[in-house]
mmCIF file of C-alpha atoms and ligand atoms in Angstrom:
data_model
loop_
_atom_site.group_PDB
_atom_site.id
_atom_site.type_symbol
_atom_site.label_atom_id
_atom_site.label_comp_id
_atom_site.label_asym_id
_atom_site.label_seq_id
_atom_site.Cartn_x
_atom_site.Cartn_y
_atom_site.Cartn_z
ATOM 1 C CA MET A 22 88.647 95.369 72.704
ATOM 2 C CA ARG A 23 89.994 94.404 76.121
ATOM 3 C CA ARG A 24 87.724 95.368 79.007
ATOM 4 C CA SER A 25 87.608 94.821 82.778
ATOM 5 C CA ILE A 26 84.524 92.783 83.640
ATOM 6 C CA LEU A 27 83.152 92.813 87.192
ATOM 7 C CA VAL A 28 82.678 89.129 88.048
ATOM 8 C CA GLY A 29 82.291 89.048 91.845
ATOM 9 C CA THR A 30 81.581 91.194 94.896
ATOM 10 C CA GLY A 31 82.086 90.671 98.620
ATOM 11 C CA SER A 32 81.997 92.556 101.892
ATOM 12 C CA ALA A 33 82.874 92.303 105.566
ATOM 13 C CA LEU A 34 81.779 94.122 108.712
ATOM 14 C CA PRO A 35 83.206 93.970 112.228
ATOM 15 C CA LYS A 36 81.286 91.845 114.730
ATOM 16 C CA ARG A 37 80.204 94.769 116.933
ATOM 17 C CA ALA A 38 77.285 96.946 115.818
ATOM 18 C CA VAL A 39 76.846 100.238 117.691
ATOM 19 C CA SER A 40 73.591 102.221 117.561
ATOM 20 C CA ASN A 41 73.400 106.013 117.848
ATOM 21 C CA ALA A 42 71.870 105.787 121.320
ATOM 22 C CA GLU A 43 74.568 103.404 122.540
ATOM 23 C CA LEU A 44 77.287 105.654 121.125
ATOM 24 C CA ALA A 45 75.868 108.827 122.679
ATOM 25 C CA GLU A 46 75.415 107.135 126.051
ATOM 26 C CA SER A 47 78.777 105.383 126.192
ATOM 27 C CA LEU A 48 80.752 108.486 125.191
ATOM 28 C CA ASP A 49 78.804 110.979 127.266
ATOM 29 C CA LEU A 50 78.616 113.192 124.167
ATOM 30 C CA GLU A 51 76.155 116.039 123.773
ATOM 31 C CA THR A 52 74.414 114.371 120.888
ATOM 32 C CA SER A 53 71.292 112.320 120.267
ATOM 33 C CA ASP A 54 69.858 109.671 118.005
ATOM 34 C CA GLU A 55 67.452 112.338 116.676
ATOM 35 C CA TRP A 56 70.254 114.757 115.654
ATOM 36 C CA ILE A 57 72.331 112.038 113.965
ATOM 37 C CA VAL A 58 69.366 110.559 112.064
ATOM 38 C CA GLU A 59 67.997 113.931 110.988
ATOM 39 C CA ARG A 60 71.344 115.388 109.806
ATOM 40 C CA THR A 61 72.935 112.243 108.347
ATOM 41 C CA GLY A 62 70.475 109.332 108.031
ATOM 42 C CA ILE A 63 72.857 107.193 110.130
ATOM 43 C CA THR A 64 71.308 104.876 112.740
ATOM 44 C CA ASN A 65 74.119 102.367 113.245
ATOM 45 C CA ARG A 66 77.785 101.689 112.554
ATOM 46 C CA TYR A 67 80.167 98.745 113.053
ATOM 47 C CA ILE A 68 83.301 99.168 115.156
ATOM 48 C CA ALA A 69 86.326 96.861 114.836
ATOM 49 C CA GLY A 70 87.434 94.963 117.937
ATOM 50 C CA ASP A 71 91.050 94.384 118.949
ATOM 51 C CA ASP A 72 91.153 91.206 116.844
ATOM 52 C CA GLU A 73 89.847 92.953 113.709
ATOM 53 C CA THR A 74 92.014 95.103 111.402
ATOM 54 C CA THR A 75 91.798 96.669 107.971
ATOM 55 C CA ALA A 76 93.658 93.666 106.519
ATOM 56 C CA SER A 77 91.503 91.072 108.287
ATOM 57 C CA LEU A 78 88.266 92.719 107.097
ATOM 58 C CA ALA A 79 89.720 93.124 103.593
ATOM 59 C CA THR A 80 90.662 89.439 103.495
ATOM 60 C CA ILE A 81 87.131 88.315 104.405
ATOM 61 C CA ALA A 82 85.622 90.617 101.750
ATOM 62 C CA ALA A 83 88.158 89.375 99.177
ATOM 63 C CA CYS A 84 87.346 85.706 99.907
ATOM 64 C CA GLU A 85 83.632 86.409 99.480
ATOM 65 C CA ALA A 86 84.262 88.198 96.152
ATOM 66 C CA LEU A 87 86.464 85.331 94.908
ATOM 67 C CA GLU A 88 83.768 82.811 95.819
ATOM 68 C CA ALA A 89 81.131 84.867 93.986
ATOM 69 C CA ALA A 90 83.428 84.993 90.947
ATOM 70 C CA GLY A 91 84.004 81.233 91.095
ATOM 71 C CA MET A 92 87.752 81.836 91.261
ATOM 72 C CA ALA A 93 90.616 80.654 93.426
ATOM 73 C CA ALA A 94 93.021 83.126 95.039
ATOM 74 C CA SER A 95 95.743 81.721 92.755
ATOM 75 C CA ASP A 96 93.843 83.166 89.747
ATOM 76 C CA ILE A 97 94.553 86.717 91.001
ATOM 77 C CA ASP A 98 97.656 88.551 89.695
ATOM 78 C CA LEU A 99 96.813 92.078 90.929
ATOM 79 C CA ILE A 100 95.561 93.414 94.269
ATOM 80 C CA VAL A 101 94.822 97.124 94.626
ATOM 81 C CA LEU A 102 93.629 98.074 98.099
ATOM 82 C CA ALA A 103 92.258 101.504 98.947
ATOM 83 C CA THR A 104 92.615 102.605 102.548
ATOM 84 C CA ALA A 105 93.481 105.566 104.752
ATOM 85 C CA THR A 106 93.806 103.298 107.793
ATOM 86 C CA PRO A 107 96.431 100.686 106.850
ATOM 87 C CA ASP A 108 97.479 98.049 109.393
ATOM 88 C CA GLN A 109 100.992 99.544 109.369
ATOM 89 C CA THR A 110 102.648 102.567 107.729
ATOM 90 C CA PHE A 111 104.312 99.951 105.539
ATOM 91 C CA PRO A 112 104.252 97.357 104.036
ATOM 92 C CA ALA A 113 101.109 97.991 102.010
ATOM 93 C CA THR A 114 98.013 96.329 103.484
ATOM 94 C CA ALA A 115 97.472 94.786 100.016
ATOM 95 C CA THR A 116 100.560 92.628 100.590
ATOM 96 C CA VAL A 117 99.149 91.416 103.930
ATOM 97 C CA VAL A 118 95.929 90.445 102.138
ATOM 98 C CA GLN A 119 97.968 88.725 99.416
ATOM 99 C CA GLN A 120 99.798 86.698 102.076
ATOM 100 C CA ASN A 121 96.507 85.874 103.869
ATOM 101 C CA LEU A 122 94.998 84.646 100.587
ATOM 102 C CA GLY A 123 98.149 82.766 99.578
ATOM 103 C CA CYS A 124 98.431 84.224 96.081
ATOM 104 C CA ASN A 125 101.943 85.624 96.428
ATOM 105 C CA GLY A 126 103.981 86.746 93.432
ATOM 106 C CA GLY A 127 101.601 89.067 91.587
ATOM 107 C CA ILE A 128 101.282 92.843 91.936
ATOM 108 C CA ALA A 129 99.941 94.230 95.252
ATOM 109 C CA PHE A 130 99.845 97.805 96.502
ATOM 110 C CA ASP A 131 97.699 100.343 98.368
ATOM 111 C CA VAL A 132 96.052 103.484 97.057
ATOM 112 C CA ALA A 133 95.482 106.526 99.307
ATOM 113 C CA ALA A 134 92.605 108.739 98.211
ATOM 114 C CA VAL A 135 90.532 108.506 101.415
ATOM 115 C CA CYS A 136 86.777 108.240 100.714
ATOM 116 C CA SER A 137 87.390 108.252 96.934
ATOM 117 C CA GLY A 138 90.019 105.546 97.366
ATOM 118 C CA PHE A 139 87.913 102.764 95.874
ATOM 119 C CA LEU A 140 87.226 104.802 92.716
ATOM 120 C CA TYR A 141 90.957 105.548 92.388
ATOM 121 C CA ALA A 142 91.813 101.861 92.961
ATOM 122 C CA LEU A 143 89.235 100.859 90.366
ATOM 123 C CA GLY A 144 90.649 103.333 87.830
ATOM 124 C CA VAL A 145 94.218 102.090 88.367
ATOM 125 C CA ALA A 146 93.266 98.395 88.266
ATOM 126 C CA ASP A 147 91.151 98.897 85.136
ATOM 127 C CA SER A 148 94.061 100.636 83.355
ATOM 128 C CA MET A 149 96.461 97.846 84.314
ATOM 129 C CA LEU A 150 94.055 95.144 83.155
ATOM 130 C CA ARG A 151 93.344 96.866 79.854
ATOM 131 C CA SER A 152 97.053 97.425 79.211
ATOM 132 C CA GLY A 153 97.751 93.703 79.704
ATOM 133 C CA MET A 154 99.926 94.146 82.824
ATOM 134 C CA ALA A 155 97.552 91.844 84.712
ATOM 135 C CA ASN A 156 94.558 89.627 83.965
ATOM 136 C CA ARG A 157 92.518 89.221 87.143
ATOM 137 C CA ALA A 158 92.360 91.796 89.904
ATOM 138 C CA LEU A 159 91.004 92.105 93.389
ATOM 139 C CA VAL A 160 90.020 95.719 94.033
ATOM 140 C CA ILE A 161 89.359 96.333 97.714
ATOM 141 C CA GLY A 162 88.238 99.241 99.873
ATOM 142 C CA ALA A 163 88.860 98.577 103.570
ATOM 143 C CA GLU A 164 88.964 100.820 106.626
ATOM 144 C CA THR A 165 89.098 100.924 110.397
ATOM 145 C CA PHE A 166 88.288 104.629 110.743
ATOM 146 C CA SER A 167 87.300 104.054 114.386
ATOM 147 C CA ARG A 168 91.063 104.025 115.106
ATOM 148 C CA ILE A 169 91.568 107.614 113.853
ATOM 149 C CA LEU A 170 88.440 109.220 115.315
ATOM 150 C CA ASP A 171 88.539 111.753 118.132
ATOM 151 C CA TRP A 172 85.893 110.181 120.367
ATOM 152 C CA GLU A 173 85.388 113.490 122.158
ATOM 153 C CA ASP A 174 84.521 115.359 118.946
ATOM 154 C CA ARG A 175 80.793 114.938 118.371
ATOM 155 C CA THR A 176 81.022 116.656 114.957
ATOM 156 C CA THR A 177 83.000 113.736 113.492
ATOM 157 C CA CYS A 178 82.942 110.615 115.665
ATOM 158 C CA VAL A 179 79.231 109.872 115.141
ATOM 159 C CA LEU A 180 79.659 109.831 111.350
ATOM 160 C CA PHE A 181 82.072 106.990 110.623
ATOM 161 C CA GLY A 182 82.273 103.207 110.849
ATOM 162 C CA ASP A 183 84.541 100.290 109.904
ATOM 163 C CA GLY A 184 84.190 97.726 107.120
ATOM 164 C CA ALA A 185 85.469 96.375 103.811
ATOM 165 C CA GLY A 186 84.197 95.698 100.311
ATOM 166 C CA ALA A 187 85.869 93.915 97.417
ATOM 167 C CA ILE A 188 85.307 93.139 93.772
ATOM 168 C CA VAL A 189 86.990 90.818 91.291
ATOM 169 C CA LEU A 190 87.732 92.186 87.825
ATOM 170 C CA GLU A 191 88.670 89.966 84.895
ATOM 171 C CA ALA A 192 90.114 91.237 81.607
ATOM 172 C CA ARG A 193 88.163 89.851 78.641
ATOM 173 C CA GLU A 194 87.945 90.573 74.926
ATOM 174 C CA VAL A 195 84.532 92.053 74.121
ATOM 175 C CA SER A 196 83.113 94.114 71.285
ATOM 176 C CA ASP A 197 82.873 97.882 71.711
ATOM 177 C CA GLY A 198 79.740 99.670 72.882
ATOM 178 C CA PRO A 199 77.854 100.418 76.098
ATOM 179 C CA ASP A 200 75.765 97.217 76.008
ATOM 180 C CA GLU A 201 78.799 94.956 76.442
ATOM 181 C CA ARG A 202 79.798 94.117 80.002
ATOM 182 C CA GLY A 203 82.659 95.909 81.735
ATOM 183 C CA ILE A 204 83.931 99.225 83.028
ATOM 184 C CA LEU A 205 82.817 101.741 80.399
ATOM 185 C CA ALA A 206 84.479 104.903 81.740
ATOM 186 C CA THR A 207 86.083 106.316 84.883
ATOM 187 C CA ARG A 208 86.886 109.946 85.745
ATOM 188 C CA LEU A 209 89.049 110.955 88.715
ATOM 189 C CA HIS A 210 89.867 114.401 90.122
ATOM 190 C CA ALA A 211 91.777 116.018 92.976
ATOM 191 C CA ASP A 212 92.064 119.571 94.288
ATOM 192 C CA GLY A 213 94.696 119.986 96.987
ATOM 193 C CA ALA A 214 93.525 123.539 97.734
ATOM 194 C CA HIS A 215 90.933 122.043 100.077
ATOM 195 C CA ASN A 216 93.037 119.613 102.050
ATOM 196 C CA GLN A 217 92.486 121.524 105.316
ATOM 197 C CA LEU A 218 88.730 120.890 105.231
ATOM 198 C CA LEU A 219 89.121 117.152 105.783
ATOM 199 C CA PHE A 220 92.390 115.709 107.051
ATOM 200 C CA VAL A 221 94.187 113.763 109.792
ATOM 201 C CA ASP A 222 96.323 115.878 112.134
ATOM 202 C CA GLY A 223 99.267 113.491 112.263
ATOM 203 C CA GLY A 224 101.521 111.266 110.180
ATOM 204 C CA PRO A 225 104.916 109.530 110.146
ATOM 205 C CA SER A 226 106.764 112.431 108.506
ATOM 206 C CA THR A 227 105.217 115.272 110.528
ATOM 207 C CA THR A 228 104.132 114.458 114.088
ATOM 208 C CA GLY A 229 105.350 110.883 114.172
ATOM 209 C CA THR A 230 101.868 109.933 115.410
ATOM 210 C CA VAL A 231 98.836 108.438 113.692
ATOM 211 C CA GLY A 232 96.697 111.540 114.313
ATOM 212 C CA LYS A 233 92.943 112.083 114.427
ATOM 213 C CA LEU A 234 90.410 112.938 111.740
ATOM 214 C CA ARG A 235 89.364 116.607 111.469
ATOM 215 C CA MET A 236 86.565 117.863 109.235
ATOM 216 C CA LYS A 237 84.714 121.073 108.465
ATOM 217 C CA GLY A 238 81.578 119.172 107.581
ATOM 218 C CA ARG A 239 79.424 121.986 106.264
ATOM 219 C CA GLU A 240 82.027 123.068 103.665
ATOM 220 C CA VAL A 241 82.720 119.465 102.627
ATOM 221 C CA PHE A 242 78.989 118.950 102.124
ATOM 222 C CA ARG A 243 78.752 121.942 99.764
ATOM 223 C CA HIS A 244 81.703 120.826 97.622
ATOM 224 C CA ALA A 245 80.511 117.207 97.590
ATOM 225 C CA VAL A 246 77.149 117.879 95.958
ATOM 226 C CA PHE A 247 78.681 120.167 93.306
ATOM 227 C CA ASN A 248 81.687 117.956 92.450
ATOM 228 C CA LEU A 249 79.736 114.708 92.377
ATOM 229 C CA ALA A 250 77.029 115.978 90.047
ATOM 230 C CA GLN A 251 79.737 117.315 87.713
ATOM 231 C CA VAL A 252 81.855 114.138 87.583
ATOM 232 C CA LEU A 253 78.769 111.989 86.987
ATOM 233 C CA ARG A 254 77.916 114.124 83.980
ATOM 234 C CA GLU A 255 81.501 113.796 82.677
ATOM 235 C CA VAL A 256 81.363 110.001 82.799
ATOM 236 C CA LEU A 257 78.007 109.960 81.031
ATOM 237 C CA GLU A 258 79.400 112.264 78.322
ATOM 238 C CA ASP A 259 82.400 109.939 77.836
ATOM 239 C CA THR A 260 80.048 107.058 77.098
ATOM 240 C CA GLY A 261 77.286 108.897 75.236
ATOM 241 C CA LEU A 262 74.745 107.655 77.798
ATOM 242 C CA GLN A 263 72.018 109.616 79.629
ATOM 243 C CA VAL A 264 70.969 109.843 83.273
ATOM 244 C CA SER A 265 67.856 107.903 82.256
ATOM 245 C CA ASP A 266 70.064 104.966 81.154
ATOM 246 C CA ILE A 267 71.417 104.485 84.703
ATOM 247 C CA ASP A 268 69.794 101.530 86.480
ATOM 248 C CA TRP A 269 71.550 102.079 89.822
ATOM 249 C CA LEU A 270 73.622 104.774 91.473
ATOM 250 C CA VAL A 271 75.988 103.385 94.121
ATOM 251 C CA PRO A 272 77.311 106.479 95.884
ATOM 252 C CA HIS A 273 79.841 106.980 98.646
ATOM 253 C CA GLN A 274 77.764 106.674 101.818
ATOM 254 C CA ALA A 275 78.672 109.834 103.766
ATOM 255 C CA ASN A 276 75.307 111.384 104.450
ATOM 256 C CA ALA A 277 71.798 110.546 103.230
ATOM 257 C CA ARG A 278 71.224 114.257 102.573
ATOM 258 C CA ILE A 279 74.230 114.396 100.173
ATOM 259 C CA LEU A 280 72.879 111.330 98.360
ATOM 260 C CA ASP A 281 69.413 112.886 98.064
ATOM 261 C CA ALA A 282 70.809 116.234 96.905
ATOM 262 C CA THR A 283 73.066 114.629 94.259
ATOM 263 C CA ALA A 284 70.226 112.472 92.909
ATOM 264 C CA LYS A 285 67.943 115.511 92.783
ATOM 265 C CA LYS A 286 70.578 117.598 90.965
ATOM 266 C CA LEU A 287 70.810 114.877 88.313
ATOM 267 C CA ALA A 288 67.043 114.261 88.212
ATOM 268 C CA LEU A 289 67.703 110.617 89.097
ATOM 269 C CA PRO A 290 64.765 108.911 90.889
ATOM 270 C CA ALA A 291 65.524 108.224 94.584
ATOM 271 C CA GLU A 292 64.573 104.541 94.198
ATOM 272 C CA LYS A 293 67.593 104.041 91.892
ATOM 273 C CA VAL A 294 70.030 105.103 94.632
ATOM 274 C CA ILE A 295 71.563 102.342 96.778
ATOM 275 C CA MET A 296 71.651 103.581 100.389
ATOM 276 C CA THR A 297 73.441 101.723 103.155
ATOM 277 C CA VAL A 298 74.550 104.739 105.196
ATOM 278 C CA ALA A 299 71.834 104.074 107.807
ATOM 279 C CA GLN A 300 73.369 100.743 108.781
ATOM 280 C CA HIS A 301 77.098 101.211 107.990
ATOM 281 C CA ALA A 302 77.646 104.984 108.487
ATOM 282 C CA ASN A 303 80.566 106.420 106.506
ATOM 283 C CA THR A 304 83.177 103.682 105.955
ATOM 284 C CA SER A 305 85.376 105.850 103.698
ATOM 285 C CA ALA A 306 87.035 103.755 100.939
ATOM 286 C CA ALA A 307 84.955 100.713 101.909
ATOM 287 C CA SER A 308 81.588 102.383 101.458
ATOM 288 C CA VAL A 309 81.096 102.045 97.687
ATOM 289 C CA PRO A 310 82.132 98.356 97.333
ATOM 290 C CA LEU A 311 80.233 97.538 100.539
ATOM 291 C CA ALA A 312 77.033 99.120 99.196
ATOM 292 C CA LEU A 313 77.584 97.491 95.789
ATOM 293 C CA SER A 314 77.995 94.079 97.372
ATOM 294 C CA VAL A 315 74.840 94.502 99.478
ATOM 295 C CA ALA A 316 72.771 95.414 96.405
ATOM 296 C CA VAL A 317 74.198 92.574 94.296
ATOM 297 C CA ARG A 318 73.528 90.059 97.051
ATOM 298 C CA ASP A 319 69.960 91.199 97.766
ATOM 299 C CA GLY A 320 69.218 90.865 94.036
ATOM 300 C CA ARG A 321 68.616 94.517 93.189
ATOM 301 C CA ILE A 322 71.673 94.830 90.930
ATOM 302 C CA GLN A 323 71.585 92.227 88.162
ATOM 303 C CA GLN A 324 73.920 91.263 85.336
ATOM 304 C CA GLY A 325 73.395 93.646 82.426
ATOM 305 C CA ASP A 326 72.436 96.612 84.642
ATOM 306 C CA LEU A 327 74.143 99.959 84.140
ATOM 307 C CA VAL A 328 75.660 100.985 87.470
ATOM 308 C CA MET A 329 77.253 104.317 88.338
ATOM 309 C CA LEU A 330 79.718 104.432 91.236
ATOM 310 C CA GLU A 331 80.820 107.744 92.755
ATOM 311 C CA ALA A 332 82.736 109.113 95.726
ATOM 312 C CA MET A 333 84.224 112.279 97.168
ATOM 313 C CA GLY A 334 86.630 112.673 100.052
ATOM 314 C CA GLY A 335 89.711 114.205 101.650
ATOM 315 C CA GLY A 336 92.153 116.010 99.405
ATOM 316 C CA PHE A 337 89.670 116.808 97.980
ATOM 317 C CA THR A 338 89.535 113.804 95.720
ATOM 318 C CA TRP A 339 86.489 112.667 93.799
ATOM 319 C CA GLY A 340 85.549 110.375 90.967
ATOM 320 C CA ALA A 341 82.936 108.267 89.220
ATOM 321 C CA SER A 342 82.845 105.086 87.189
ATOM 322 C CA LEU A 343 80.186 103.612 84.935
ATOM 323 C CA ILE A 344 79.950 99.830 84.762
ATOM 324 C CA ARG A 345 77.824 97.445 82.706
ATOM 325 C CA MET A 346 77.415 94.567 85.164
HETATM 326 O O1 LIG B 13 83.329 111.083 103.511
HETATM 327 C C1 LIG B 13 84.012 112.249 103.193
HETATM 328 C C2 LIG B 13 83.113 113.330 102.878
HETATM 329 N N1 LIG B 13 82.432 113.755 104.075
HETATM 330 C C3 LIG B 13 81.236 114.263 103.944
HETATM 331 O O2 LIG B 13 80.714 114.254 102.871
HETATM 332 C C4 LIG B 13 80.589 114.892 105.152
HETATM 333 C C5 LIG B 13 79.873 116.145 104.715
HETATM 334 N N2 LIG B 13 79.206 116.866 105.765
HETATM 335 C C6 LIG B 13 78.117 116.416 106.418
HETATM 336 O O3 LIG B 13 77.682 115.327 106.212
HETATM 337 C C7 LIG B 13 77.428 117.364 107.362
HETATM 338 O O4 LIG B 13 77.930 118.683 107.184
HETATM 339 C C8 LIG B 13 77.554 116.960 108.849
HETATM 340 C C9 LIG B 13 76.709 115.735 109.119
HETATM 341 C C10 LIG B 13 78.999 116.702 109.184
HETATM 342 C C11 LIG B 13 77.017 118.090 109.750
HETATM 343 O O5 LIG B 13 75.679 118.413 109.401
HETATM 344 P P1 LIG B 13 75.268 119.944 109.213
HETATM 345 O O6 LIG B 13 73.827 119.960 108.962
HETATM 346 O O7 LIG B 13 76.171 120.523 108.164
HETATM 347 O O8 LIG B 13 75.544 120.545 110.647
HETATM 348 P P2 LIG B 13 76.524 121.730 111.049
HETATM 349 O O9 LIG B 13 77.949 121.296 110.946
HETATM 350 O O10 LIG B 13 76.094 122.961 110.338
HETATM 351 O O11 LIG B 13 76.166 121.844 112.590
HETATM 352 C C12 LIG B 13 74.877 122.285 113.037
HETATM 353 C C13 LIG B 13 74.856 122.294 114.555
HETATM 354 C C14 LIG B 13 76.063 122.997 115.149
HETATM 355 O O12 LIG B 13 75.641 123.730 116.279
HETATM 356 P P3 LIG B 13 75.393 125.324 116.180
HETATM 357 O O13 LIG B 13 76.695 125.906 115.720
HETATM 358 O O14 LIG B 13 74.291 125.478 115.178
HETATM 359 O O15 LIG B 13 75.007 125.682 117.581
HETATM 360 C C15 LIG B 13 76.927 121.855 115.600
HETATM 361 O O16 LIG B 13 77.762 122.208 116.692
HETATM 362 O O17 LIG B 13 74.874 120.946 115.050
HETATM 363 C C16 LIG B 13 75.909 120.833 116.026
HETATM 364 N N3 LIG B 13 76.412 119.459 116.021
HETATM 365 C C17 LIG B 13 75.852 118.463 116.720
HETATM 366 N N4 LIG B 13 74.815 118.420 117.543
HETATM 367 C C18 LIG B 13 74.490 117.246 118.093
HETATM 368 C C19 LIG B 13 77.452 118.961 115.298
HETATM 369 N N5 LIG B 13 77.583 117.650 115.534
HETATM 370 C C20 LIG B 13 76.607 117.315 116.418
HETATM 371 C C21 LIG B 13 76.232 116.095 117.024
HETATM 372 N N6 LIG B 13 75.163 116.114 117.851
HETATM 373 N N7 LIG B 13 76.879 114.936 116.792
#
């Protein structure tokens, strides 16, 4: 059977790191390092400078993933980029990355599913690779959420950061079964009934402005834990595998408390959960590939490991994917 094999990971962060204390002081917000750490686990985030954009971060992450895969940009015939903060309304940021890499001519487009964007991009790229429409894909999550934050709203602006993560997928013929490398199963969901709990209050077709992020955090939290535990179980059912088979959970990094609660609900030991939220904060579509890349590079995630990815975000959208590395 034809499967998408994960052959390289990469990531990129803006140059400027901003601690909780620095953020609180510089913005004159009624917040504190203690509140942010206790409620979210976040201690730091990276903020893009004027010379850094979603496309520039995505390009750096893509180059790193290509290098890890031992591939040249010219080997890539599909780029799927997940973002809610594109460089421009159009063209797709994926085409800017394609031009930066110099691999023009293949397929390139963006996917908009906010914090679940990387899971959606992965699902789409995997389907296209398995169908034979493409052979080698760059799947990227990249964001500059700092550009859509209301810096006077302490309930949201302390939570997010900028960054990018990328993976290279290659279609290969393998035999069936969960021990063979590749993406084993992906499940995606959306429920538009909740789109007023997490949204941006602007857009080209409505206000004609970019808008700012708005979130009812407490309600999102409640839905996140429920939806994530459910979709993880669905993916396991699809593959006939158990929670105990999972070597690593790489979750969307929104809040350390959501990660703890989801792991507890599944009875998954905390030491199997990759956590980067403390350093990166919530980087939306970038968070899962960024965390994955960190754990591959520091040697925790090894070839042959069973890795579960999951995310939940605006829409609501949510999803999970199980990969044999
Ligand atoms: O990535 C997409 C998905 N997003 C998420 O998954 C985010 C989900 N939600 C969360 O992570 C949490 O709900 C938050 C971190 C956003 C908030 O934590 P919480 O424990 O749910 O706090 P809360 O919203 O219930 O607020 C508690 C109090 C409030 O004050 P009162 O009403 O109790 O007087 C807030 O006004 O904390 C106050 N507060 C703050 N205080 C200091 C809210 N933000 C801040 C702040 N500093 N930055």
